[in-house]
Amino acid sequence: MALHSAPLILLAMARLGQHITVDSRVLNRLVELAAPTSDDVVLEPGCGDGRLTELLVRRGCRVISVEIDPTLFEEASRRLSGWKGVTIIRGDLLKIKPGGFTMIVGSPPYYLSRRLIEWLTTEAMPRKIVLVLQKEFAEKLVAPPGSSNYLFISLVSQMLYDVELHDRVSPASFRPPPKVVSCIATMSRNNVPPPEPGCFKILKQIFTDRRHKLGKILGKLGYTPNPPHLANKRVYELTPREALTLVNNLVKSEAERPNQRVS
């Protein structure tokens, strides 16, 4: 069944937070910003009806699309049946968590954005991320330390990635139209080595009290800040570089004290 003849399906998609990007200018802009090569494996977080998938595979890269909606899965499968290098998986992306991709490009459901970015920046770590995101959420990814929008997701996004916000995307670019304005965000992996295992877990715990002073929060966990000059900083004032140094030191000290663990 064609999407344009299925208004009830579109209403159901809206309830699920799914909005297909139908504006060819936006789709082409995503591909332009991603600039995949034949060496890339691109993960697509929801292929919709396969329009973006087709543009990506035309660039010579491999594409792995994960689509949870059965109707869209069937539609995209028909559209892309003649293309090699495309794998379409039906299921929940964050339950499947496919590996082996070098970049992720697409327009994920809004409700998935925070968990998706967290997984990408702390576990998968592809070389490039190009996504259409709700503008309000995307602005949190670039929020500076000390600002009201500087959250855990801001910190982990900026720690290992250079984040930029690009084109504004209007609701008219989607079917069905969402009630919010979106924008395109790009995240390019920088040269900073990933932190020690366990660091992101500690950082996430610390950020639950992000307006408290770091020395107080760490004291409750049985630690002292290292370097010590960070003790009087509030958690949300930590720069990505400071946070990385801090948690690497904490994990190393934890390993030296096997009877003390962060709960």
JSON list of C-alpha atoms in Angstrom, two decimals, residues 108 110 113-114 117 129-144 147 149-151 153-155 157-158 162-169 180-187:
[
{"chain": "A", "resi": 108, "resn": "PRO", "atom": "CA", "xyz": [15.38, 9.08, 13.63]},
{"chain": "A", "resi": 110, "resn": "TYR", "atom": "CA", "xyz": [12.36, 12.20, 18.04]},
{"chain": "A", "resi": 113, "resn": "SER", "atom": "CA", "xyz": [17.22, 10.93, 19.92]},
{"chain": "A", "resi": 114, "resn": "ARG", "atom": "CA", "xyz": [18.74, 11.08, 23.38]},
{"chain": "A", "resi": 117, "resn": "ILE", "atom": "CA", "xyz": [23.14, 9.87, 20.65]},
{"chain": "A", "resi": 129, "resn": "ILE", "atom": "CA", "xyz": [27.02, 11.28, 12.63]},
{"chain": "A", "resi": 130, "resn": "VAL", "atom": "CA", "xyz": [24.59, 13.21, 10.42]},
{"chain": "A", "resi": 131, "resn": "LEU", "atom": "CA", "xyz": [21.04, 13.37, 11.74]},
{"chain": "A", "resi": 132, "resn": "VAL", "atom": "CA", "xyz": [17.85, 15.41, 11.53]},
{"chain": "A", "resi": 133, "resn": "LEU", "atom": "CA", "xyz": [16.96, 16.20, 15.14]},
{"chain": "A", "resi": 134, "resn": "GLN", "atom": "CA", "xyz": [14.42, 18.31, 16.94]},
{"chain": "A", "resi": 135, "resn": "LYS", "atom": "CA", "xyz": [16.01, 21.76, 17.08]},
{"chain": "A", "resi": 136, "resn": "GLU", "atom": "CA", "xyz": [15.52, 22.13, 20.83]},
{"chain": "A", "resi": 137, "resn": "PHE", "atom": "CA", "xyz": [17.32, 18.84, 21.47]},
{"chain": "A", "resi": 138, "resn": "ALA", "atom": "CA", "xyz": [20.09, 19.56, 18.94]},
{"chain": "A", "resi": 139, "resn": "GLU", "atom": "CA", "xyz": [20.86, 22.83, 20.72]},
{"chain": "A", "resi": 140, "resn": "LYS", "atom": "CA", "xyz": [21.64, 20.84, 23.87]},
{"chain": "A", "resi": 141, "resn": "LEU", "atom": "CA", "xyz": [24.37, 18.98, 21.97]},
{"chain": "A", "resi": 142, "resn": "VAL", "atom": "CA", "xyz": [26.30, 22.23, 21.40]},
{"chain": "A", "resi": 143, "resn": "ALA", "atom": "CA", "xyz": [25.46, 23.92, 24.73]},
{"chain": "A", "resi": 144, "resn": "PRO", "atom": "CA", "xyz": [28.63, 25.31, 26.40]},
{"chain": "A", "resi": 147, "resn": "SER", "atom": "CA", "xyz": [24.86, 27.01, 30.55]},
{"chain": "A", "resi": 149, "resn": "ASN", "atom": "CA", "xyz": [21.27, 23.51, 28.54]},
{"chain": "A", "resi": 150, "resn": "TYR", "atom": "CA", "xyz": [24.60, 21.82, 29.37]},
{"chain": "A", "resi": 151, "resn": "LEU", "atom": "CA", "xyz": [23.59, 18.27, 30.31]},
{"chain": "A", "resi": 153, "resn": "ILE", "atom": "CA", "xyz": [24.28, 14.44, 26.65]},
{"chain": "A", "resi": 154, "resn": "SER", "atom": "CA", "xyz": [26.05, 17.76, 25.88]},
{"chain": "A", "resi": 155, "resn": "LEU", "atom": "CA", "xyz": [29.21, 16.61, 27.62]},
{"chain": "A", "resi": 157, "resn": "SER", "atom": "CA", "xyz": [28.63, 14.65, 22.56]},
{"chain": "A", "resi": 158, "resn": "GLN", "atom": "CA", "xyz": [31.43, 17.21, 22.78]},
{"chain": "A", "resi": 162, "resn": "ASP", "atom": "CA", "xyz": [33.13, 18.13, 16.91]},
{"chain": "A", "resi": 163, "resn": "VAL", "atom": "CA", "xyz": [29.44, 19.07, 16.80]},
{"chain": "A", "resi": 164, "resn": "GLU", "atom": "CA", "xyz": [27.86, 21.53, 14.35]},
{"chain": "A", "resi": 165, "resn": "LEU", "atom": "CA", "xyz": [24.26, 22.54, 13.69]},
{"chain": "A", "resi": 166, "resn": "HIS", "atom": "CA", "xyz": [23.25, 23.22, 10.10]},
{"chain": "A", "resi": 167, "resn": "ASP", "atom": "CA", "xyz": [20.05, 23.79, 8.16]},
{"chain": "A", "resi": 168, "resn": "ARG", "atom": "CA", "xyz": [16.73, 24.46, 9.82]},
{"chain": "A", "resi": 169, "resn": "VAL", "atom": "CA", "xyz": [14.16, 21.86, 8.70]},
{"chain": "A", "resi": 180, "resn": "VAL", "atom": "CA", "xyz": [8.27, 21.05, 16.12]},
{"chain": "A", "resi": 181, "resn": "VAL", "atom": "CA", "xyz": [11.08, 22.58, 14.07]},
{"chain": "A", "resi": 182, "resn": "SER", "atom": "CA", "xyz": [14.10, 20.41, 13.33]},
{"chain": "A", "resi": 183, "resn": "CYS", "atom": "CA", "xyz": [17.65, 20.97, 12.15]},
{"chain": "A", "resi": 184, "resn": "ILE", "atom": "CA", "xyz": [20.52, 18.92, 10.77]},
{"chain": "A", "resi": 185, "resn": "ALA", "atom": "CA", "xyz": [23.33, 18.13, 13.19]},
{"chain": "A", "resi": 186, "resn": "THR", "atom": "CA", "xyz": [26.73, 16.78, 12.21]},
{"chain": "A", "resi": 187, "resn": "MET", "atom": "CA", "xyz": [29.19, 15.17, 14.61]}
]
